[in-house]
């Protein structure tokens, strides 16, 4: 059995930052494994641990820097990784969902996995669409916002028996035929810690870099239909009344508000 | 292609979800800008009565697809592909709901339309759709131009007013020959989770804690605050994901919707999925170190400060003794 | 059979094997041979177990004669037993020397009988003056022995002394003391009965030199025992004594008496740097191979450690984690490991993880997380067991198996991603210098005498930034040539290593060394004793060659003060203060006086904490304690402030609690708040005190 897990290195922004043009200045960015993907990787590794002969392949679209992050996935237990990158991709400011699905789709065709795990969304662009679009591109079945997966049924019956987390504390119980893409929600498991030794050792695991040529994708196909025209800090629409002073004063004022609203006894 | 707009209603267990009416408003704006009609569709369930509810001012046509009782993304994808083939709308507008996440990207892909999700504003002129959306966890807003239609977008709930009034839309049944072989997922049921000891939905005063609390052990601090003020403790999602509080304490899109008299948000950034669950509270008070945190946008009172200073002081205000954390 | 008596009137000696007979004598020799064989086999088995242990990364057998000698000195002086406990020191000294004397005495007698007279056919030298002197000394030392054992019994059973009783206290402990007691007392009884018995046939007045035996004889006589009855009872008494002695010899390797050998061996093979210099893991070791998964993964020395433990409980009674109610008892950890190994060998325990989260392992994850790496246990242990090394290795196992404590994980991830435990951008590292009215020199751009490694807390933590600024002022004031690394500094790794994230430690060590090497400097000075420890003791493992020119700032400042560079008269301040020795400066690296010198130079009155210098009690921040949260009865920091205000001579008049470590600062500022001491005492760093003195001088 083969599990493909899509991972993304996302940029996180410091509390104070500056924007230049349509981008946040590089100094204020840190890079990390996307939170949702961390759970997807853990789920994949748990599948591998529960079954015999389950191969976990991590795939990402990202520049060389992202290998650092991919190594985390390898250290946590992925067997090998594929990194898709190309100058033509580098030139695109904001990759659209279609392109990501196309690129990952090419990897899926090559790898032929039984199940693909992705995250519900990426912390940075928050499209929340790549997994499902990928499924449609390669003709897999899918489920989005999965917060429970029956590992045994995947291994024994070839069915992904999942729970989808709907709004308002309701979960949908769904059986999905394999092959399928599952977009994993946070909280589905407890992602493990990858030790630095583990990450260093993951250096010896293979990261296969695939260019557009390798994947048989044309440069035109990656041209984005999206053009970022502006980026700014959202102006606050706040009409909040700010309680000023040091912590003690703030607390005193807040206590007055609470008393006034009649929600505290006394 | 026509200049029409097709919006897809969201419903669950027989009820239309609020966001559906907001979609109509968003759709109407686009239709006006593009000079087309506004179509709405409702798929699966008791489509007739849902269609009637959808019939608000400004809706031109409603297409009902009667197939199955509940949401199934395979059915949605087939129905919408067929409907889009028929209507050729310039815009397909769907909600950025959990179900929207489940079918919209597939529909867009099948129809070969560029897809932009989670719009908070839409603007169409001269063949270009400008989508306003947030990035980096609401830290920044961006405008994105999609150069070439036809388009598919999902919109964020709560950003457009719900469409009002009674409309005079033409309601027609749209027949879809659903290929059952292609329906490869099966919904087996629903389960309500997060019941248990307390119902935060009933509380008059909620002290709600977010990732700002940093460590599980520090929860003692807000527990003590809740104790001395007689409040009920709730939280944002990450606290529940970490297993620090049970699921029944989670406020937000995938947790509980709450409407207390006072909602005191401590160390919560105010992500859209969280706000969805508490914005209807009577009074919202936010404590956060980051003056730019989106939670302040919806707060009535704000304290820019460190919860580890403010909360102990507040406990003392109410005669309690702050635990050492 | 009085006629067998070799003793004739006028020859002062005593009859050996009196009334035992040839058969009895032969039987005794046979039994003795059996006992020795059992003893040897047991010892062999034990050492064979150690031989099966993993290799130890430290050289422990080089220069063996010197090691044997040093260990012998340690044992002979009993200095470790006297440490923190006079009673135990005396007790152990009495028993040890009493036991050794009796052993030597018996050996001399054996030589006379079996070698000298039997084999060599010489006339016995066990006569006359020699005999008299021998008897006197043996009786005196034997008395010491009995008194020592009596003291042990009194403390163990009468006083029920806390540290002697623990989870692993068992019948072997009872057997050990009582056997020693019976051996001692039985010896005198045998002697008394013999003197009384032989008095029937000869003049025994010379036996008064055996004053205890004589006393026993008198008592027996007074009780109405006749010489004839004594003679008749003698064989029974003698055999009882002899059999007990042989049984004891045979049992040595199988129970607590084995510490006579294992503890000594442990002292011989000790590592002076243990704890302050942790072992590396092999370059090519994969995560699965790091830290002990099975008992075989412990090194031979660690297995010996387990066997060397005497259950004295000194480690546990010194342990701040235990005192604070954390789920850690260092003695129990050592003995749990030993019991697990013995259980496996005996086939009555299943194989389980050595350390894991979840409660089924030999040692629980939480237990290991509780350790503050303060080294108090190792300092207190009389037999030099290396707890901290083993505990760190178990932490490594937890890390590599993904079971690291979540709070620690966050701090560790921050170091990995941002180079500091705060998760703040490295760009902000030098921000603390902003409020100074002078520019802090950049050591990357100019050559300096002192490369100042500021450290995480002084760079990012508000309270400690004040310490950093104070130190900068001192350097400026004294005209020191110094400079900092600005954003090229990274977490020192000392505590990262101690929580078991060795891979990350390797990374920061290498990068810090690189940063040092890109500068032109003579010495390195650290604000934080943790940095000082790891730079001077551990970075060498990664190719850093200047370990000897690393200083803690108090050492540098002491020189400035002594040279008069700060122009202090020693009358500037007049507070009463007490000083807390940071583990990493004091117990780890033996620097006790420099900070005290500096403190005194400001004019304050220094009132010592009762637990000071090497007996200092950790603030609770070491070993990652700063990043974790525990359910503690009383936090170590609160306990320490209480000690300052209640147990010092000045008591509540102590105005300040002086520290010399940023972690201590953080922990005590916290303990002062949570313990409700905010109005009673201030926490001040040594440099802050100094700056105040400078300011006072200028006024
Ligand atoms: C499909 C889906 C469903 C979701 N459903 C929900 C849901 O139902 N409920 C929900 O809550 N989330 C939900 N989320 C997650 C949501 O997107 C956010 O990730 C989450 O709400 C963030 O929680 P937070 O505000 O506690 O944490 P963060 O966004 O990390 O914010 C922490 C805040 O604490 C502040 N802070 C830090 N330290 C301090 C201090 N010492 N004092 C004061 N303030 C401090 C910071 O400035 C920050 O603003 C969902 C996400 C998805 C994709
Ligand atoms: S190092 Fe300190 S905390 Fe750890 S076991 Fe030893 S005495 Fe206890
Ligand atoms: S480890 Fe050392 S100090 Fe602790 S009980 Fe054993 S012998 Fe005593």
Short mmCIF file of N, CA, C and O in Angstrom, two decimals, chain A residues 258 261-265, chain B residues 199-207 229-232 258-264 281-283:
data_model
loop_
_atom_site.label_atom_id
_atom_site.label_comp_id
_atom_site.label_asym_id
_atom_site.label_seq_id
_atom_site.Cartn_x
_atom_site.Cartn_y
_atom_site.Cartn_z
N UNK A 258 -18.04 44.40 33.79
CA UNK A 258 -18.72 43.13 34.07
C UNK A 258 -19.85 43.34 35.07
O UNK A 258 -20.93 42.77 34.94
N UNK A 261 -22.76 44.98 33.46
CA UNK A 261 -23.55 44.09 32.60
C UNK A 261 -24.32 43.08 33.44
O UNK A 261 -25.11 42.30 32.91
N UNK A 262 -24.04 43.09 34.69
CA UNK A 262 -24.80 42.22 35.59
C UNK A 262 -24.48 40.74 35.47
O UNK A 262 -25.30 39.90 35.80
N UNK A 263 -23.29 40.41 34.97
CA UNK A 263 -22.98 38.98 34.84
C UNK A 263 -22.18 38.44 36.01
O UNK A 263 -21.93 37.25 36.09
N UNK A 264 -21.73 39.33 36.88
CA UNK A 264 -21.03 38.82 38.07
C UNK A 264 -21.82 39.20 39.31
O UNK A 264 -22.42 40.26 39.37
N UNK A 265 -21.82 38.29 40.22
CA UNK A 265 -22.54 38.53 41.46
C UNK A 265 -21.86 39.61 42.28
O UNK A 265 -20.93 40.25 41.81
N UNK B 199 -23.22 23.03 28.99
CA UNK B 199 -23.61 23.54 27.69
C UNK B 199 -23.24 25.00 27.64
O UNK B 199 -23.90 25.85 28.23
N UNK B 200 -22.14 25.30 26.95
CA UNK B 200 -21.69 26.68 26.92
C UNK B 200 -22.70 27.56 26.19
O UNK B 200 -22.69 28.77 26.33
N UNK B 201 -23.57 26.91 25.42
CA UNK B 201 -24.61 27.67 24.72
C UNK B 201 -25.59 28.35 25.66
O UNK B 201 -26.22 29.34 25.31
N UNK B 202 -25.73 27.82 26.87
CA UNK B 202 -26.68 28.38 27.82
C UNK B 202 -26.09 29.47 28.70
O UNK B 202 -26.81 30.16 29.42
N UNK B 203 -24.78 29.59 28.67
CA UNK B 203 -24.14 30.45 29.66
C UNK B 203 -24.42 31.93 29.40
O UNK B 203 -24.54 32.38 28.26
N UNK B 204 -24.47 32.64 30.49
CA UNK B 204 -24.73 34.07 30.40
C UNK B 204 -23.40 34.83 30.28
O UNK B 204 -23.31 35.88 29.68
N UNK B 205 -22.38 34.24 30.87
CA UNK B 205 -21.07 34.87 30.88
C UNK B 205 -20.03 33.81 30.55
O UNK B 205 -19.85 32.85 31.29
N UNK B 206 -19.37 34.02 29.42
CA UNK B 206 -18.34 33.05 29.01
C UNK B 206 -16.96 33.69 29.12
O UNK B 206 -16.73 34.78 28.59
N UNK B 207 -16.08 32.99 29.80
CA UNK B 207 -14.66 33.34 29.76
C UNK B 207 -14.05 32.37 28.76
O UNK B 207 -14.06 31.17 28.98
N UNK B 229 -15.70 34.61 39.16
CA UNK B 229 -16.71 35.47 38.55
C UNK B 229 -18.00 34.72 38.25
O UNK B 229 -18.96 35.29 37.76
N UNK B 230 -17.97 33.43 38.50
CA UNK B 230 -19.16 32.62 38.21
C UNK B 230 -19.39 32.44 36.72
O UNK B 230 -20.51 32.20 36.28
N UNK B 231 -18.33 32.56 35.94
CA UNK B 231 -18.48 32.41 34.50
C UNK B 231 -18.28 30.95 34.09
O UNK B 231 -17.84 30.12 34.87
N UNK B 232 -18.65 30.66 32.85
CA UNK B 232 -18.42 29.34 32.29
C UNK B 232 -17.21 29.45 31.37
O UNK B 232 -17.03 30.46 30.69
N UNK B 258 -22.48 30.53 20.29
CA UNK B 258 -22.89 31.03 21.60
C UNK B 258 -23.36 32.48 21.51
O UNK B 258 -22.91 33.24 20.64
N UNK B 259 -24.26 32.85 22.39
CA UNK B 259 -24.77 34.22 22.42
C UNK B 259 -24.92 34.69 23.87
O UNK B 259 -26.01 35.05 24.29
N UNK B 260 -23.84 34.67 24.63
CA UNK B 260 -23.96 35.08 26.03
C UNK B 260 -24.12 36.60 26.15
O UNK B 260 -23.93 37.32 25.17
N UNK B 261 -24.45 37.04 27.34
CA UNK B 261 -24.51 38.48 27.59
C UNK B 261 -23.11 39.07 27.47
O UNK B 261 -22.91 40.12 26.88
N UNK B 262 -22.14 38.36 28.06
CA UNK B 262 -20.76 38.83 27.92
C UNK B 262 -19.87 37.68 27.46
O UNK B 262 -19.92 36.58 28.03
N UNK B 263 -19.11 37.94 26.42
CA UNK B 263 -18.12 36.99 25.93
C UNK B 263 -16.76 37.62 26.13
O UNK B 263 -16.44 38.63 25.51
N UNK B 264 -15.98 37.05 27.04
CA UNK B 264 -14.65 37.60 27.33
C UNK B 264 -13.60 36.72 26.66
O UNK B 264 -13.33 35.62 27.09
N UNK B 281 -22.78 37.47 20.29
CA UNK B 281 -22.81 37.75 21.73
C UNK B 281 -23.20 39.21 21.96
O UNK B 281 -22.86 40.08 21.16
N UNK B 282 -23.85 39.44 23.09
CA UNK B 282 -24.33 40.80 23.34
C UNK B 282 -23.16 41.78 23.52
O UNK B 282 -23.11 42.82 22.88
N UNK B 283 -22.26 41.41 24.41
CA UNK B 283 -21.08 42.25 24.63
C UNK B 283 -19.84 41.38 24.47
O UNK B 283 -19.75 40.31 25.07
#
